[in-house]
Short mmCIF file of C-alpha atoms in Angstrom, two decimals:
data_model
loop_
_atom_site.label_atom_id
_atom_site.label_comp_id
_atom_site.label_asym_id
_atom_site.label_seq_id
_atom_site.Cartn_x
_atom_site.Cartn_y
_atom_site.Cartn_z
CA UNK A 1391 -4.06 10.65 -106.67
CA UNK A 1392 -6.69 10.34 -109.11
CA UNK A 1393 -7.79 7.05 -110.87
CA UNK A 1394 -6.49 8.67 -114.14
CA UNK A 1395 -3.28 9.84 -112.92
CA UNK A 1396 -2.71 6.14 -111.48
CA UNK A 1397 -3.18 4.11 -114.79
CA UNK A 1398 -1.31 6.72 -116.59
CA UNK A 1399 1.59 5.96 -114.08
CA UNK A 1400 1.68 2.31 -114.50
CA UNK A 1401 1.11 2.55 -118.23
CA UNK A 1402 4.68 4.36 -117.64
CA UNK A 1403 5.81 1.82 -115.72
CA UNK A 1404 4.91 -0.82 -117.81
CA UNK A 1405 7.00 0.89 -120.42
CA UNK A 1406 9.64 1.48 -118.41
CA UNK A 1407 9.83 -2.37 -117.40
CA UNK A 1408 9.83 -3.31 -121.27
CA UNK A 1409 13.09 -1.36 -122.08
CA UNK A 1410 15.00 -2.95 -119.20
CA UNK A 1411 13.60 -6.54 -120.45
CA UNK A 1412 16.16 -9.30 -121.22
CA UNK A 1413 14.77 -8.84 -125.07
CA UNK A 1414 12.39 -6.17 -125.40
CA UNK A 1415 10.65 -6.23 -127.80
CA UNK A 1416 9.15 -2.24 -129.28
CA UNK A 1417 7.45 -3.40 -132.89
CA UNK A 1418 4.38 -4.28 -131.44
CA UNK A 1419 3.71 -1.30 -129.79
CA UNK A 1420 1.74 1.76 -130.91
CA UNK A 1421 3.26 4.72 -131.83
CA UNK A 1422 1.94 6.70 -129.25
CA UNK A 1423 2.94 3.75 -126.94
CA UNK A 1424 6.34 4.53 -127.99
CA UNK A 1425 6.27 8.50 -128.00
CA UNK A 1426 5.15 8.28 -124.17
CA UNK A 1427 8.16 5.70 -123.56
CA UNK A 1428 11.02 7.86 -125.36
CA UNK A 1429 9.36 11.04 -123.63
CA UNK A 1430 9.26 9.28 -120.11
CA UNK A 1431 13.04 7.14 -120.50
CA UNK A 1432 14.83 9.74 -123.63
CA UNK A 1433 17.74 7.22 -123.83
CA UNK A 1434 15.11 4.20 -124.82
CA UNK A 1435 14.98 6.38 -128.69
CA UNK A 1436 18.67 4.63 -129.33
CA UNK A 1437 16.62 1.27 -128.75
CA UNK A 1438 13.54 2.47 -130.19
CA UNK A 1439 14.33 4.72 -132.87
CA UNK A 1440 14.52 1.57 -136.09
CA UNK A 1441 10.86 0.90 -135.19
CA UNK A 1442 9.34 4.37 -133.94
CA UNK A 1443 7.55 4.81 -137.60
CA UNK A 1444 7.76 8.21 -137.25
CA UNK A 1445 8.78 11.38 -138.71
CA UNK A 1446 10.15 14.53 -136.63
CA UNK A 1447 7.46 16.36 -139.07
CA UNK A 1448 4.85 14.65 -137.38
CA UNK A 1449 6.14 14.74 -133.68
CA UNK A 1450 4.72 15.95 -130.59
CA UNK A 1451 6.64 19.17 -129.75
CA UNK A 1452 7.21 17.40 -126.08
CA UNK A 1453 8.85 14.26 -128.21
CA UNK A 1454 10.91 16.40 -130.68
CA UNK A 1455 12.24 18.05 -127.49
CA UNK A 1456 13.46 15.31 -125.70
CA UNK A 1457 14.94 13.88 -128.86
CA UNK A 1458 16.49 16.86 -129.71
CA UNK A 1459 18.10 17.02 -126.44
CA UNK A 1460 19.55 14.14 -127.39
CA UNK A 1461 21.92 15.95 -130.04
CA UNK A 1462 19.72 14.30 -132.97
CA UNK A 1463 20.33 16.61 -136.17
CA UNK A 1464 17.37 15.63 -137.67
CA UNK A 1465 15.00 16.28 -134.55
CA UNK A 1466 17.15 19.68 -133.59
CA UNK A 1467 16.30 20.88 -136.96
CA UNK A 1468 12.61 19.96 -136.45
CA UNK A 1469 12.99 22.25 -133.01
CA UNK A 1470 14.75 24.81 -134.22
CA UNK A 1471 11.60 25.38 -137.03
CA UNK A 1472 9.18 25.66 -134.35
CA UNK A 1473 11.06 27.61 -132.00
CA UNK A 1474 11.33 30.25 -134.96
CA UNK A 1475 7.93 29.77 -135.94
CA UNK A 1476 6.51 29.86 -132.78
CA UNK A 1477 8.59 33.42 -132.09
CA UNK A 1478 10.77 31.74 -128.80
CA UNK A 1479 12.88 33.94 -127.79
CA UNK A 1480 14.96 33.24 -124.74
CA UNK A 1481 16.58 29.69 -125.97
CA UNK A 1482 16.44 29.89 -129.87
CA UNK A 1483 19.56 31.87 -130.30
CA UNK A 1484 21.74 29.36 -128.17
CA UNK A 1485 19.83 26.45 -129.84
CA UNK A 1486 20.50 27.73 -133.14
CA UNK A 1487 24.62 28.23 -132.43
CA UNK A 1488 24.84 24.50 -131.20
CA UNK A 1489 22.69 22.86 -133.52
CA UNK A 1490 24.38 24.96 -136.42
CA UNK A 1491 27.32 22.67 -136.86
CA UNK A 1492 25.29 19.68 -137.38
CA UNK A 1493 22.91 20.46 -139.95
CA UNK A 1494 23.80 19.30 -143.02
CA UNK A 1495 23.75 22.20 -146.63
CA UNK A 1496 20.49 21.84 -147.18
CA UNK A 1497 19.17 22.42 -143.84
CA UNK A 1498 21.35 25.26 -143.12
CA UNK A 1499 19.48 26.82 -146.29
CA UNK A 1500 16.02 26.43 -145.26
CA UNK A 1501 16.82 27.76 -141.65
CA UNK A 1502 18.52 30.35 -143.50
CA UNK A 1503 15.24 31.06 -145.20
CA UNK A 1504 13.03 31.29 -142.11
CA UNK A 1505 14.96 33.41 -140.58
CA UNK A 1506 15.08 36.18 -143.35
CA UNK A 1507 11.61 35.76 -144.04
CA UNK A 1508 11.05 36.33 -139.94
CA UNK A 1509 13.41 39.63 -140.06
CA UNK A 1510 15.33 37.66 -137.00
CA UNK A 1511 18.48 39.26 -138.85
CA UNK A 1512 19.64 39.22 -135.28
CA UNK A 1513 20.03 35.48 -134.89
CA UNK A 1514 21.40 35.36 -138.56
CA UNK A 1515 24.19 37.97 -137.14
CA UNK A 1516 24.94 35.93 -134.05
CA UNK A 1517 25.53 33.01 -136.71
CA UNK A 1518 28.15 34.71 -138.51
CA UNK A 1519 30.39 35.95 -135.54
CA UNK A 1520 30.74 32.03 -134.84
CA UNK A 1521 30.22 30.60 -138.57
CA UNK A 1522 31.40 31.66 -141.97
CA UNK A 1523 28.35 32.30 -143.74
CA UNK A 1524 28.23 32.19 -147.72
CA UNK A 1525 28.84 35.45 -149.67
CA UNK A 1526 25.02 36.19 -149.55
CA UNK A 1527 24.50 35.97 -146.15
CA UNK A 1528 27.43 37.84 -145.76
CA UNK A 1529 26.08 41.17 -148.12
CA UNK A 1530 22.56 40.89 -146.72
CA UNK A 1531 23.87 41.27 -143.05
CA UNK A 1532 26.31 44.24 -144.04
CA UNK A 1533 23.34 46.17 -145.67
CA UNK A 1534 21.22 45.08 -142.65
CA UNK A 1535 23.84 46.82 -140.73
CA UNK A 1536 24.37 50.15 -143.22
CA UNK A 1537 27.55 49.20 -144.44
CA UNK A 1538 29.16 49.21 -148.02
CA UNK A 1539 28.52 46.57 -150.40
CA UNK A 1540 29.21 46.77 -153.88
CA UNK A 1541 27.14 44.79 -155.78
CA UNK A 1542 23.89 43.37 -155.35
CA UNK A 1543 23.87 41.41 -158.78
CA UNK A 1544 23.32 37.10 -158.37
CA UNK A 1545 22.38 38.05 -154.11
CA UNK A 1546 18.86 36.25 -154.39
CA UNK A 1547 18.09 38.51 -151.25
CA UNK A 1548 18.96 41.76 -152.57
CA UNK A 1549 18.07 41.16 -156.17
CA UNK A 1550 14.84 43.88 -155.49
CA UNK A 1551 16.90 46.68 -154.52
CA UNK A 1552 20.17 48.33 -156.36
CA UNK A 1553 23.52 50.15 -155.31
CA UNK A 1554 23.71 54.00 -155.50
CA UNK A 1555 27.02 53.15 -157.58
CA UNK A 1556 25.27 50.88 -160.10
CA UNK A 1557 23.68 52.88 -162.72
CA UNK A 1558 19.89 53.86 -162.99
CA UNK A 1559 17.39 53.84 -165.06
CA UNK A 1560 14.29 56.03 -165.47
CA UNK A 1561 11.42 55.80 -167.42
CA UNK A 1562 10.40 57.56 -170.17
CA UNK A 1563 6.74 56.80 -169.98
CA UNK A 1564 6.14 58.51 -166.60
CA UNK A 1565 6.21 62.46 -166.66
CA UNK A 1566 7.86 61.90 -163.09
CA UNK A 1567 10.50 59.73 -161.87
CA UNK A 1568 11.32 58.85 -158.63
CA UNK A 1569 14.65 57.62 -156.94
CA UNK A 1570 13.81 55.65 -153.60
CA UNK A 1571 16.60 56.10 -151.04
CA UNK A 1572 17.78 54.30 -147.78
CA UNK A 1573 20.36 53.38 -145.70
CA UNK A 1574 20.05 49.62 -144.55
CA UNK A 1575 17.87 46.63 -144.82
CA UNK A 1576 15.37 47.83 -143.18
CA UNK A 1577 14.69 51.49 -145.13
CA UNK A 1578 14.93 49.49 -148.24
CA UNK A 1579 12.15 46.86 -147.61
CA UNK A 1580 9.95 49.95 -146.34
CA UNK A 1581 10.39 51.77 -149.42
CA UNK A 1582 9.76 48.23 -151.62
CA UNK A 1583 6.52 48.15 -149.71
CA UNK A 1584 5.32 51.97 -150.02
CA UNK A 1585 6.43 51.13 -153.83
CA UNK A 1586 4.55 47.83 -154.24
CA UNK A 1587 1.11 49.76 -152.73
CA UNK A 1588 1.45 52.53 -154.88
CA UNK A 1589 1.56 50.79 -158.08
CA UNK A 1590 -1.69 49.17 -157.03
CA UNK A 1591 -2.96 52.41 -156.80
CA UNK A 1592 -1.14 54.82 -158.34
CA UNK A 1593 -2.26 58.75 -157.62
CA UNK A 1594 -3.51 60.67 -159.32
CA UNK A 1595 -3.59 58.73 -162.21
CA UNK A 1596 -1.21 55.93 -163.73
CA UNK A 1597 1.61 56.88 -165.98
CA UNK A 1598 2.61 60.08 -163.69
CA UNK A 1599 4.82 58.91 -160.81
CA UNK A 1600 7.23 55.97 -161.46
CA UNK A 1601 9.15 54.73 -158.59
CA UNK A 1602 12.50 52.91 -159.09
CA UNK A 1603 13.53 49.76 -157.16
CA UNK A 1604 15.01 51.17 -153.43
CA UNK A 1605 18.17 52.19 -154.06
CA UNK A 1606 21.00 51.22 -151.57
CA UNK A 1607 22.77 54.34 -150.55
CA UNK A 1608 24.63 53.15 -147.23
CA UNK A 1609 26.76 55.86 -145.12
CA UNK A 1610 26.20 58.00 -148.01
CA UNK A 1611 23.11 58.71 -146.63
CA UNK A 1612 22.42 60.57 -143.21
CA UNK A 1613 19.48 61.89 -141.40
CA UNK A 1614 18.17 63.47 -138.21
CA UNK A 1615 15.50 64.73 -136.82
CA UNK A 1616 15.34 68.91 -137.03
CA UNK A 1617 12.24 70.37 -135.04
CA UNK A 1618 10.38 67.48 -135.38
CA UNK A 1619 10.70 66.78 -138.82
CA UNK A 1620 13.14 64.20 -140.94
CA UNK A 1621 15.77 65.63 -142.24
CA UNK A 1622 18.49 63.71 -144.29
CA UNK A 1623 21.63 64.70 -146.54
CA UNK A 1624 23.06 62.38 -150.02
CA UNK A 1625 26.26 62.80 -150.61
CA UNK A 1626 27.15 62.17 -154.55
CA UNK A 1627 23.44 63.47 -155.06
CA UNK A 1628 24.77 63.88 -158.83
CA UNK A 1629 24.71 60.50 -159.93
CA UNK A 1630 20.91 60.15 -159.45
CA UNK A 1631 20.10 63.70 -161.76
CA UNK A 1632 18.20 61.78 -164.32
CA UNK A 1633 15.48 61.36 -161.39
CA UNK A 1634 12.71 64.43 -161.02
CA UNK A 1635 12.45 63.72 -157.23
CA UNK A 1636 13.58 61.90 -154.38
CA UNK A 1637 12.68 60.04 -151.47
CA UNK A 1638 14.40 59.38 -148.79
CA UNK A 1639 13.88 56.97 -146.20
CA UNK A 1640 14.47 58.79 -142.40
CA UNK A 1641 14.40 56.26 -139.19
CA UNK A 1642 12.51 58.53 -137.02
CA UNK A 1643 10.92 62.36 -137.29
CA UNK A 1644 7.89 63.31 -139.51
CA UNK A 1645 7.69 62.95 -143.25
CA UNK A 1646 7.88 66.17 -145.04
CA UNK A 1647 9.19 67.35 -148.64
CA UNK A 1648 11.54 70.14 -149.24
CA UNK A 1649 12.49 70.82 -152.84
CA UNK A 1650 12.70 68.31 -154.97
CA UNK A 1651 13.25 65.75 -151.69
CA UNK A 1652 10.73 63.79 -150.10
CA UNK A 1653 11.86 62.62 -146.55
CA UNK A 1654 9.64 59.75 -145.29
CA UNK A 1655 10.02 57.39 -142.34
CA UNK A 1656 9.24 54.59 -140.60
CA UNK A 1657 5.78 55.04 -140.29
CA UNK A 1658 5.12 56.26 -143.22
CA UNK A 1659 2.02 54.71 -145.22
CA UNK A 1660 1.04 54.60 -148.66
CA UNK A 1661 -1.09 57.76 -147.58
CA UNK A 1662 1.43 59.47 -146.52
CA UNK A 1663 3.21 58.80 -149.23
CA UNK A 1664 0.64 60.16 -151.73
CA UNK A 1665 0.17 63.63 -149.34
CA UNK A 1666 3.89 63.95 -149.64
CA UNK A 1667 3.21 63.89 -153.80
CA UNK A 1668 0.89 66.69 -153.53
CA UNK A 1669 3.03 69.00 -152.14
CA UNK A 1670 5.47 68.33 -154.84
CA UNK A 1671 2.42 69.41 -156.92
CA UNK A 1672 2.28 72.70 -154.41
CA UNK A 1673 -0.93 71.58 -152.10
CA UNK A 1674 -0.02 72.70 -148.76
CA UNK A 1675 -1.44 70.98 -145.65
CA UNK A 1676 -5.11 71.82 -144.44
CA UNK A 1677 -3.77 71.30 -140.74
CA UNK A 1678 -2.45 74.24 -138.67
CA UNK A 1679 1.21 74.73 -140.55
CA UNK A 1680 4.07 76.27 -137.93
CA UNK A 1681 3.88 79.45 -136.93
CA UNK A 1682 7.28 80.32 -138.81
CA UNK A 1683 5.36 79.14 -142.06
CA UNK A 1684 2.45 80.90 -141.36
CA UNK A 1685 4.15 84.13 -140.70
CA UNK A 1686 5.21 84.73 -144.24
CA UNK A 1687 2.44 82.34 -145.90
CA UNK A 1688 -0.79 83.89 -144.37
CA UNK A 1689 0.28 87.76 -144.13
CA UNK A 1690 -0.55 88.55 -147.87
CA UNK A 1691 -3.96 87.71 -149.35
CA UNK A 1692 -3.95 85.59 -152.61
CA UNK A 1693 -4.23 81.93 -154.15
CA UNK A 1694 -1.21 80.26 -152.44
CA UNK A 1695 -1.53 77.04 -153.48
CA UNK A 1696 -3.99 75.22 -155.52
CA UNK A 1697 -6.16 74.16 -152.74
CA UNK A 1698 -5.19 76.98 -150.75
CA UNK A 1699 -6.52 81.22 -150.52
CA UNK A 1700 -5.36 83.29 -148.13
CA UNK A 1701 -7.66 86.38 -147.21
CA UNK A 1702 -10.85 88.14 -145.84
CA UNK A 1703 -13.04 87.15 -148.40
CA UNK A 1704 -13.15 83.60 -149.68
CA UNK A 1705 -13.70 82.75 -153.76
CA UNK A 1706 -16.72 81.33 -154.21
CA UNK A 1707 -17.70 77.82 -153.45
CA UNK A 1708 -14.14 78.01 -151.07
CA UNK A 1709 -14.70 77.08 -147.29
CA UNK A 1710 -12.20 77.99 -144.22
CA UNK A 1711 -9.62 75.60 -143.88
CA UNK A 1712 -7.23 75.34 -140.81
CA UNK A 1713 -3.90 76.15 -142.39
CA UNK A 1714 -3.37 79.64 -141.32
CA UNK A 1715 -4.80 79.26 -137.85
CA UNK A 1716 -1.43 80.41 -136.66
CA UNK A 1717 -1.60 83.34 -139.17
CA UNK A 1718 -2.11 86.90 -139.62
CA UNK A 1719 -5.18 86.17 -142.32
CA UNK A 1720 -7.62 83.47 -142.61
CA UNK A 1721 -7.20 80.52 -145.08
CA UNK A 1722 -9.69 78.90 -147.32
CA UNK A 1723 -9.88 75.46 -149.45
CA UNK A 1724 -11.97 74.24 -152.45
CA UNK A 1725 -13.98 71.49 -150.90
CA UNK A 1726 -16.30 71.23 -147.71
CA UNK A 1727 -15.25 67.55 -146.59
CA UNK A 1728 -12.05 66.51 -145.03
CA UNK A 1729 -9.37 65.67 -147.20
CA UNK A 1730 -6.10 63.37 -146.96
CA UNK A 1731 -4.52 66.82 -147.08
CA UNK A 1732 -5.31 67.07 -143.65
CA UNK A 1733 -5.98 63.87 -142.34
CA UNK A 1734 -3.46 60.65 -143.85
CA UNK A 1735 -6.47 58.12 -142.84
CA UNK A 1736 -8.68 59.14 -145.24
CA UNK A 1737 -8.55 58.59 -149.41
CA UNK A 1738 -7.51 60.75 -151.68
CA UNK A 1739 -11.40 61.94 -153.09
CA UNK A 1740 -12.18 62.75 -156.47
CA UNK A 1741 -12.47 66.45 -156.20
CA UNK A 1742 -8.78 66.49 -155.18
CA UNK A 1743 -7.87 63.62 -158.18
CA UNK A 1744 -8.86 66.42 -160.49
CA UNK A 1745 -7.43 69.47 -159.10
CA UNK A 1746 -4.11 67.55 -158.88
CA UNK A 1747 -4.23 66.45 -162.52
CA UNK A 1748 -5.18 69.92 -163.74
CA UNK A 1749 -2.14 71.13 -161.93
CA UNK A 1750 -0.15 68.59 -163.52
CA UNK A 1751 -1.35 69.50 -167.08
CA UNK A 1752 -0.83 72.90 -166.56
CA UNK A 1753 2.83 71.78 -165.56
CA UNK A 1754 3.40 69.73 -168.60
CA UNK A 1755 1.74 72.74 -170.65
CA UNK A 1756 4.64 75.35 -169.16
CA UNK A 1757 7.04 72.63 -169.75
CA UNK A 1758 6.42 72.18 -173.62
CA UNK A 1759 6.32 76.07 -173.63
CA UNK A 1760 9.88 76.30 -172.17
CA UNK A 1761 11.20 73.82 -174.25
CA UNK A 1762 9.68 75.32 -177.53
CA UNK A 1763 11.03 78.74 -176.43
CA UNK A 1764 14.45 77.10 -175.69
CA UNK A 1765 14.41 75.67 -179.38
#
């Protein structure tokens, strides 16, 4: 035994012999003179605990844990912090269902708190099978678990999102509007994330896309994977017809748009996101497409798409591109560098910006033509 290891075991000793004095008396000592007593004899905190000048805030994780074990509210809330700060995983759920009872409003709130701002929806779950949680709680867990809810009006945790039954609102300063679609918590907060990036940067240029707040569609929503890609089906599809597009939030499968439905998924990015927009333009992808596209897209020479030519001879200033590798004929595009049409790491580039917004004002062109013709 080291020199060290032998004062430190008398300075416990002499600590120990204090509590079991006739009068003991703790005032005098330091405070870490009294952490190292409660930590080596846990019962001397009833003795200690008027004079221990000290906080549960401002505890040693070793003391807060012995106190704690001593069925102490105010030092199992202290634990129960750190163990969900600190990610613990094996104990924190059963700590959390015995300490639950014992925590006064207040604290129940703030754990509350930590716990949705963690996404440990699990633990909050586990809660409620043993303890009636407040209406809230309640709705936040049942749209964390896909099921019905029917208003998300005065839920402080839902506020951000709406109910396919509660009624919509586009804008009329966008020439696009988009519904965002999901079926639980988790969709919805994935969409409110792809929204909040885009308008930091909308694409291609602000005042074309608006996105509306992720729209809770529960069990009326469904989706698979089919070959690969994300696939999903809304039921009462109606009630959202005010919307130009929409985008629907898949668990698994790649993203991919079909018709006026954008399919995204889990790891979807805000790049992603804005290749999925150009196809609703009618880009197609500068990757090899499937053979079953490229059958009927690549047998015919022509301007497919408007970064896309399909044919022997390229227009000029067009370089090959890889989409009709798996083709009958060869396929071209408009710009010599790598685009985000081909690979979702890199930018959208300014070259593509423009072609995009020509497109678009061709669109808007046709579409005061139809309307005029219509009048």
């Amino acid at each position: 035994m080291t020199n060290k290891t032998r004062v430190k075991h008398l300075f416990i000793f002499v600590l120990i012999g204090l509590l079991f004095s006739s009068s003991p008396n703790y005032a005098h000592l330091s405070i870490a003179q009294k952490s190292a007593l409660v930590v080596a004899n846990p019962n001397s905190y009833f003795a200690i605990a008027p004079v221990l000048e000290m906080s549960p805030s401002q505890a040693s994780t070793q003391l807060v844990r012995v106190i704690a074990d001593l069925k102490q509210p105010s030092w199992e809330f202290e634990r129960l912090l750190r163990d969900l700060s600190a990610q613990e995983k094996n104990s924190t759920k059963l700590l959390l269902l015995d300490t639950w009872s014992r925590l006064n409003r207040q604290q129940r709130q703030q754990v509350s708190e930590q716990l949705i701002s963690l996404g440990r929806y699990h633990l909050l779950y586990a809660l409620s099978k043993r303890y009636a949680l407040n209406p809230e709680l309640t709705s936040l867990l049942a749209v964390w678990q896909g099921k019905s809810v029917t208003t998300f009006l005065n839920n402080p945790y839902l506020r951000q999102f709406h109910t396919l039954s509660e009624r919509q609102h586009s804008s009329a300063s966008c020439q696009f509007n988009l519904a965002l679609i999901a079926s639980d918590l988790d969709g919805l907060q994935r969409l409110q994330v792809l929204k909040h990036a885009y308008e930091q940067q909308p694409e291609p240029a602000k005042g074309v896309y608006c996105l509306s707040k992720p729209i809770y569609a529960a069990n009326k929503l469904s989706c698979k994977r089919r070959r690969g890609f994300a696939m999903c089906d809304l039921r009462h599809e109606q009630g959202l017809s005010e919307y130009d597009h929409l985008v629907l939030m898949a668990t698994e499968g790649l993203a991919n748009v079909s018709g006026k439905h954008m399919t995204l998924t889990a790891t979807s990015t805000y790049n992603t996101l804005i290749h999925e927009l150009m196809h609703f333009s009618g880009f197609e992808d500068e990757y090899p497409i499937p053979a079953q596209k490229a059958k009927w897209l690549c047998a015919t020479s022509g301007q497919k798409a408007p970064n896309l030519y399909v044919g022997d001879q390229a227009p000029s200033n067009w370089v090959p591109s890889r989409t009709c590798e798996l083709g009958k004929l060869s396929s071209y595009k408009p710009s010599n560098s790598h685009s985000l049409l081909e690979y979702q790491s890199i930018k959208l580039d300014e070259n593509y910006r423009k072609r995009w917004l020509a497109v678009l004002n061709s669109r808007r062109l046709e579409d005061k033509i139809a309307v005029n013709s219509a009048e």
